Amino acid sequence: MDREKLDVISKQILDASIEVHKQLGPGLLESVYEICLYKDLRNRNLFVQRQVVLPVKYKNEALELDFRLDLLVVEEIIIELKAVEILLPVHEAQLITYLKLADKPLGFLINFNVPKLVDGFKRRVNNF
């Protein structure tokens, strides 16, 4: 997928996230924001998957555990959701690791537990 198309979808993700935050405000569980954002993105005619299994390999051997991506949009953009007091470097590292493991070009780390959503919205790229 080209950069322009990803940028258009990125704006839709930001707009949908702001809408969810505007409707619900901070202070709820991550799972609530996840289902609401999922529904809002689907209503924007985007292909979105929830709780996508990401297998883990170590030295080319599949491990008996998986990671789960909160949301995967158009099979290219990972969204990792949080509802925490403050985003920590480990949260960003988690997203970057998911991007690498899944070989996806773009990801968003969104913390809904903030007064203004733009303060909790981070974009990360992977070889893009």
Short mmCIF file of C-alpha atoms in Angstrom, two decimals:
data_model
loop_
_atom_site.label_atom_id
_atom_site.label_comp_id
_atom_site.label_asym_id
_atom_site.label_seq_id
_atom_site.Cartn_x
_atom_site.Cartn_y
_atom_site.Cartn_z
CA MET A 1 0.00 0.00 0.00
CA ASP A 2 1.43 3.40 -0.90
CA ARG A 3 2.20 6.20 1.52
CA GLU A 4 -0.65 8.47 0.35
CA LYS A 5 -3.28 5.81 0.98
CA LEU A 6 -1.80 5.05 4.41
CA ASP A 7 -1.87 8.77 5.23
CA VAL A 8 -5.57 8.99 4.31
CA ILE A 9 -6.37 5.98 6.49
CA SER A 10 -4.21 7.44 9.29
CA LYS A 11 -6.36 10.56 9.32
CA GLN A 12 -9.47 8.40 9.56
CA ILE A 13 -7.93 6.54 12.51
CA LEU A 14 -7.14 9.82 14.26
CA ASP A 15 -10.63 11.21 13.58
CA ALA A 16 -12.30 8.00 14.81
CA SER A 17 -10.12 7.95 17.93
CA ILE A 18 -11.02 11.55 18.72
CA GLU A 19 -14.71 10.74 18.23
CA VAL A 20 -14.54 7.77 20.61
CA HIS A 21 -12.68 9.88 23.20
CA LYS A 22 -15.17 12.73 22.79
CA GLN A 23 -18.10 10.36 23.35
CA LEU A 24 -16.62 8.36 26.25
CA GLY A 25 -13.95 10.53 27.85
CA PRO A 26 -11.03 9.12 29.87
CA GLY A 27 -11.21 6.63 32.72
CA LEU A 28 -12.68 3.49 31.16
CA LEU A 29 -11.15 0.10 30.49
CA GLU A 30 -9.02 -0.42 27.38
CA SER A 31 -11.45 -3.07 26.12
CA VAL A 32 -14.28 -0.51 25.99
CA TYR A 33 -12.24 1.84 23.83
CA GLU A 34 -11.18 -1.07 21.64
CA ILE A 35 -14.70 -2.18 20.73
CA CYS A 36 -15.88 1.40 20.20
CA LEU A 37 -12.92 2.30 17.98
CA TYR A 38 -13.40 -0.96 16.08
CA LYS A 39 -17.05 -0.08 15.42
CA ASP A 40 -16.25 3.50 14.45
CA LEU A 41 -13.56 2.44 11.98
CA ARG A 42 -15.87 -0.21 10.48
CA ASN A 43 -18.55 2.49 10.10
CA ARG A 44 -15.98 4.40 8.02
CA ASN A 45 -15.84 1.38 5.68
CA LEU A 46 -12.38 0.29 6.76
CA PHE A 47 -11.47 -3.37 7.07
CA VAL A 48 -10.62 -3.82 10.75
CA GLN A 49 -9.77 -6.91 12.77
CA ARG A 50 -9.74 -7.20 16.57
CA GLN A 51 -7.38 -9.22 18.75
CA VAL A 52 -5.36 -10.52 15.83
CA VAL A 53 -3.04 -13.37 16.79
CA LEU A 54 0.63 -12.65 16.15
CA PRO A 55 2.67 -15.86 16.45
CA VAL A 56 6.06 -15.62 18.11
CA LYS A 57 9.11 -17.35 16.70
CA TYR A 58 12.49 -17.77 18.25
CA LYS A 59 15.31 -18.87 15.96
CA ASN A 60 12.75 -19.90 13.34
CA GLU A 61 10.86 -22.08 15.82
CA ALA A 62 7.24 -21.24 16.66
CA LEU A 63 6.73 -20.79 20.37
CA GLU A 64 3.68 -21.96 22.26
CA LEU A 65 2.50 -18.44 22.87
CA ASP A 66 1.14 -15.60 20.81
CA PHE A 67 0.85 -11.87 21.06
CA ARG A 68 -2.44 -10.21 20.24
CA LEU A 69 -2.74 -7.03 18.24
CA ASP A 70 -5.57 -4.88 19.58
CA LEU A 71 -6.63 -3.73 16.11
CA LEU A 72 -5.31 -4.31 12.62
CA VAL A 73 -6.61 -1.88 10.01
CA VAL A 74 -6.61 -2.74 6.27
CA GLU A 75 -4.10 -5.50 7.11
CA GLU A 76 -1.36 -2.85 7.25
CA ILE A 77 -1.75 -0.63 10.31
CA ILE A 78 -1.43 -1.88 13.89
CA ILE A 79 -3.26 -0.03 16.64
CA GLU A 80 -2.17 -0.68 20.20
CA LEU A 81 -4.58 0.79 22.74
CA LYS A 82 -3.91 1.84 26.30
CA ALA A 83 -5.90 3.36 29.14
CA VAL A 84 -3.05 4.25 31.48
CA GLU A 85 -2.00 7.22 33.58
CA ILE A 86 1.09 7.81 31.45
CA LEU A 87 2.59 6.17 28.36
CA LEU A 88 5.93 4.60 29.16
CA PRO A 89 8.82 3.82 26.82
CA VAL A 90 7.93 0.12 27.16
CA HIS A 91 4.54 0.81 25.53
CA GLU A 92 6.24 2.33 22.49
CA ALA A 93 8.75 -0.53 22.43
CA GLN A 94 5.83 -2.98 22.42
CA LEU A 95 4.32 -1.32 19.34
CA ILE A 96 7.68 -1.23 17.56
CA THR A 97 8.21 -4.92 18.31
CA TYR A 98 4.74 -5.76 16.98
CA LEU A 99 5.46 -3.80 13.79
CA LYS A 100 8.68 -5.74 13.26
CA LEU A 101 7.24 -9.16 14.11
CA ALA A 102 4.18 -8.62 11.90
CA ASP A 103 6.18 -6.85 9.17
CA LYS A 104 3.70 -3.97 9.02
CA PRO A 105 4.64 -0.46 7.91
CA LEU A 106 2.68 1.70 10.34
CA GLY A 107 1.36 1.65 13.87
CA PHE A 108 -0.43 3.83 16.37
CA LEU A 109 -0.17 3.81 20.13
CA ILE A 110 -3.31 5.43 21.52
CA ASN A 111 -3.79 6.20 25.22
CA PHE A 112 -7.40 7.10 25.95
CA ASN A 113 -6.74 8.03 29.59
CA VAL A 114 -5.85 11.66 28.82
CA PRO A 115 -7.85 14.92 28.89
CA LYS A 116 -7.06 15.61 25.18
CA LEU A 117 -6.60 12.60 22.92
CA VAL A 118 -3.91 14.24 20.79
CA ASP A 119 -1.69 14.07 23.89
CA GLY A 120 -2.06 10.28 23.93
CA PHE A 121 -1.75 9.62 20.19
CA LYS A 122 1.60 8.37 18.82
CA ARG A 123 2.49 7.27 15.29
CA ARG A 124 5.37 4.89 14.57
CA VAL A 125 6.73 3.57 11.29
CA ASN A 126 8.61 0.43 10.37
CA ASN A 127 10.81 0.55 7.25
CA PHE A 128 8.38 2.98 5.63
#
